[in-house]
Protein backbone atom coordinates (compact mmCIF):
# COMPACT_ATOMS: atom_id res chain seq x y z
CA MET A 1 -5.56 14.88 106.28
CA SER A 2 -8.12 12.98 108.26
CA SER A 3 -11.82 13.53 107.85
CA SER A 4 -15.08 11.90 108.81
CA SER A 5 -16.88 12.69 105.57
CA PHE A 6 -18.53 9.65 104.05
CA LEU A 7 -21.14 9.03 101.36
CA GLN A 8 -23.53 6.09 101.64
CA ALA A 9 -26.26 4.76 99.34
CA ASP A 10 -29.39 3.09 100.69
CA ILE A 11 -29.46 0.32 98.06
CA PRO A 12 -27.79 -3.09 98.01
CA PRO A 13 -24.90 -3.01 95.51
CA PHE A 14 -26.15 -5.93 93.41
CA CYS A 15 -29.51 -4.11 93.10
CA PHE A 16 -27.58 -1.03 92.00
CA GLN A 17 -25.95 -3.08 89.25
CA GLU A 18 -29.36 -4.43 88.22
CA LEU A 19 -30.62 -0.83 88.06
CA LEU A 20 -27.65 0.25 85.91
CA THR A 21 -28.28 -2.72 83.60
CA TYR A 22 -32.00 -1.92 83.40
CA LEU A 23 -31.10 1.65 82.42
CA GLY A 24 -28.88 0.42 79.59
CA ALA A 25 -25.42 -0.11 81.06
CA SER A 26 -23.58 -3.26 80.08
CA PRO A 27 -22.98 -5.52 83.12
CA GLU A 28 -19.86 -6.94 81.47
CA GLY A 29 -16.39 -6.44 82.87
CA ASN A 30 -13.14 -8.19 83.64
CA MET A 31 -13.36 -8.22 87.43
CA ALA A 32 -16.22 -10.74 87.61
CA ASP A 33 -14.03 -13.69 88.55
CA GLY A 34 -13.29 -11.96 91.83
CA ILE A 35 -10.63 -13.14 94.21
CA TYR A 36 -10.95 -16.67 92.85
CA TYR A 37 -9.34 -15.43 89.63
CA GLY A 38 -6.07 -16.97 90.73
CA GLU A 39 -3.26 -15.73 92.88
CA MET A 40 -3.34 -12.23 94.34
CA ALA A 41 -0.59 -11.27 91.90
CA ASP A 42 -3.04 -11.99 89.06
CA TRP A 43 -5.94 -9.82 90.19
CA MET A 44 -4.18 -7.05 92.09
CA VAL A 45 -2.82 -5.57 88.84
CA LYS A 46 -6.22 -5.53 87.08
CA TYR A 47 -8.29 -2.43 86.36
CA PRO A 48 -12.04 -2.63 85.63
CA ASP A 49 -12.64 -2.46 81.90
CA GLY A 50 -16.44 -2.27 81.85
CA GLN A 51 -18.60 0.65 80.87
CA ARG A 52 -17.89 4.04 82.46
CA VAL A 53 -20.40 5.34 85.02
CA ASP A 54 -19.92 8.88 86.33
CA PHE A 55 -21.22 9.76 89.79
CA GLU A 56 -22.45 13.15 91.00
CA VAL A 57 -23.81 14.04 94.42
CA ILE A 58 -26.17 16.76 95.69
CA TRP A 59 -27.67 17.48 99.11
CA GLU A 60 -29.94 20.08 100.65
CA GLY A 61 -28.20 23.44 100.56
CA ALA A 62 -25.80 22.48 97.77
CA ASP A 63 -26.00 24.81 94.77
CA ARG A 64 -25.41 22.00 92.22
CA TYR A 65 -24.39 18.39 91.70
CA TYR A 66 -20.72 17.69 92.47
CA ASN A 67 -18.65 15.10 90.60
CA LEU A 68 -16.51 12.75 92.71
CA TYR A 69 -13.29 14.42 91.60
CA GLU A 70 -14.65 17.72 92.97
CA LEU A 71 -15.45 16.18 96.35
CA TYR A 72 -12.16 14.38 96.93
CA ASP A 73 -8.52 15.45 96.98
CA GLU A 74 -5.88 13.04 95.80
CA ALA A 75 -2.74 13.08 97.91
CA ALA A 76 -0.11 10.77 99.37
CA SER A 77 -1.15 8.72 102.38
CA GLU A 78 0.58 9.23 105.70
CA PHE A 79 1.51 5.54 105.32
CA ASP A 80 3.00 5.98 101.82
CA PRO A 81 6.60 4.69 102.02
CA ALA A 82 7.69 7.05 99.20
CA PRO A 83 5.50 10.20 99.39
CA LYS A 84 7.92 12.23 97.26
CA ASP A 85 7.22 9.85 94.37
CA PHE A 86 3.44 10.35 94.63
CA ALA A 87 1.69 11.11 91.32
CA PRO A 88 -2.07 11.75 91.03
CA LEU A 89 -3.92 9.17 88.93
CA GLY A 90 -7.45 10.58 88.88
CA ILE A 91 -10.88 9.02 89.14
CA GLU A 92 -12.55 6.98 86.39
CA PRO A 93 -15.51 4.87 87.61
CA ARG A 94 -16.16 1.74 85.52
CA ILE A 95 -18.30 -1.34 85.90
CA GLY A 96 -16.27 -4.41 86.74
CA GLY A 97 -18.89 -7.08 86.10
CA THR A 98 -18.77 -8.06 89.73
CA ARG A 99 -22.36 -9.01 90.64
CA ASP A 100 -21.42 -12.57 91.70
CA SER A 101 -18.35 -11.43 93.64
CA ASN A 102 -20.43 -8.74 95.29
CA LEU A 103 -23.07 -11.25 96.37
CA LEU A 104 -20.40 -13.67 97.62
CA TRP A 105 -18.32 -11.14 99.59
CA ASN A 106 -21.07 -8.56 100.37
CA PRO A 107 -18.78 -5.52 100.74
CA GLY A 108 -21.68 -3.05 100.53
CA CYS A 109 -20.01 -0.82 97.93
CA ILE A 110 -21.45 0.70 94.79
CA TYR A 111 -18.08 2.37 94.05
CA CYS A 112 -14.51 1.76 95.23
CA PHE A 113 -11.69 4.29 94.76
CA TYR A 114 -9.33 1.42 93.95
CA SER A 115 -10.03 -1.25 91.32
CA CYS A 116 -12.02 -3.82 93.20
CA VAL A 117 -13.00 -7.41 92.49
CA CYS A 118 -16.11 -7.02 94.67
CA GLY A 119 -17.35 -3.48 93.95
CA ILE A 120 -20.04 -2.96 91.32
CA THR A 121 -18.09 0.01 90.00
CA SER A 122 -14.53 0.97 90.84
CA ASN A 123 -11.68 3.19 89.74
CA ALA A 124 -9.97 2.31 86.46
CA ARG A 125 -7.02 4.55 87.40
CA ALA A 126 -5.84 3.03 90.70
CA ASN A 127 -5.67 -0.72 91.35
CA GLU A 128 -4.81 -2.98 94.29
CA GLU A 129 -1.11 -2.69 93.45
CA THR A 130 -1.51 1.10 93.69
CA TRP A 131 -3.03 0.66 97.15
CA PHE A 132 -0.02 -1.39 98.30
CA ASP A 133 2.29 1.29 96.86
CA ASP A 134 0.26 3.92 98.77
CA GLY A 135 1.12 2.09 102.00
CA GLY A 136 -1.76 -0.37 102.21
CA ILE A 137 -1.39 -3.76 103.87
CA TYR A 138 -3.87 -6.51 104.74
CA ASP A 139 -1.86 -8.59 107.18
CA THR A 140 -1.24 -6.39 110.20
CA ILE A 141 -1.23 -9.44 112.52
CA ASN A 142 1.68 -11.30 110.91
CA ALA A 143 3.52 -8.10 110.02
CA PRO A 144 2.93 -5.86 113.08
CA ASP A 145 6.16 -3.89 112.56
CA ASP A 146 5.29 -2.99 108.97
CA GLU A 147 4.76 0.78 108.76
CA ARG A 148 2.08 0.36 106.12
CA ASN A 149 -1.55 0.34 107.26
CA TYR A 150 -4.93 -1.11 106.33
CA TYR A 151 -6.28 2.47 106.26
CA ALA A 152 -3.83 3.77 103.67
CA GLY A 153 -5.36 5.59 100.73
CA ARG A 154 -5.02 8.47 98.30
CA TYR A 155 -8.54 9.92 98.02
CA TYR A 156 -9.55 12.24 100.84
CA PRO A 157 -12.95 13.90 101.18
CA LYS A 158 -13.01 17.69 101.11
CA ALA A 159 -14.71 17.95 104.49
CA ASP A 160 -15.42 21.68 104.13
CA LEU A 161 -17.44 20.96 100.97
CA MET A 162 -19.22 17.77 102.09
CA PRO A 163 -22.71 17.82 103.61
CA GLY A 164 -23.01 17.57 107.39
CA ALA A 165 -23.20 14.30 109.26
CA GLY A 166 -26.43 12.46 108.60
CA ALA A 167 -27.41 14.68 105.66
CA ILE A 168 -29.49 13.01 102.99
CA ILE A 169 -27.73 13.02 99.65
CA ARG A 170 -28.83 12.14 96.15
CA ILE A 171 -26.48 10.31 93.84
CA ARG A 172 -26.83 10.71 90.10
CA ALA A 173 -25.17 8.01 88.03
CA THR A 174 -24.57 8.78 84.35
CA ILE A 175 -23.92 5.86 82.03
CA VAL A 176 -21.26 6.99 79.57
CA GLU A 177 -21.63 5.47 76.10
C-alpha cells in the first residue's frame, strides 16, 4: 500500500490560518495549548473542535476538484497490531486554534490526517491515540524491538488518481458555517 503521492502548499501554515481568519473562519479551537497542555495522555485523546474547513484539490488535466476523502483510501497500516479490528473513521478537517503551537514547532502542515496540536487544521475523526492504535510509535530508539513504526498510518493516497510528481495543484478551502 505504499505510494509516493504527496500534496504540498506553498504558504507558511500560520499565514494559512491568518488567511482563513481573514476570510471569516474562527481561529478558535481546543488544540491551541499544544504539547504543553500537560502530559501526553491529556492531549493525545483530544480532537480539534474548531470550525470545519473542507479541502478540495485540482491540477492540470483533472476534470474537477477532488475532496480529500476521494483522494485517499483509509485502510489498516502494515504496522497495525490488530488489523482485523480496523474500522474506518473518515476525514473531517477542523481548525484546532494552533497558531502559537505551529509557530513554536514549525511542522509545515496546513492539514494533518490525525488530530494534531501543531497543525492549523487536522482530522476530528482520528486522534493521536488512534495513531498509536494504528501501529504508530515515537520512540524507536528506546524500543527498537517494538513492531510499531513511526510511519504507521491509515490514510493512503490513491496514486493512480493523484497528479504526477512535481505537478502544480490548487487547493480550495471551504469554510463550513
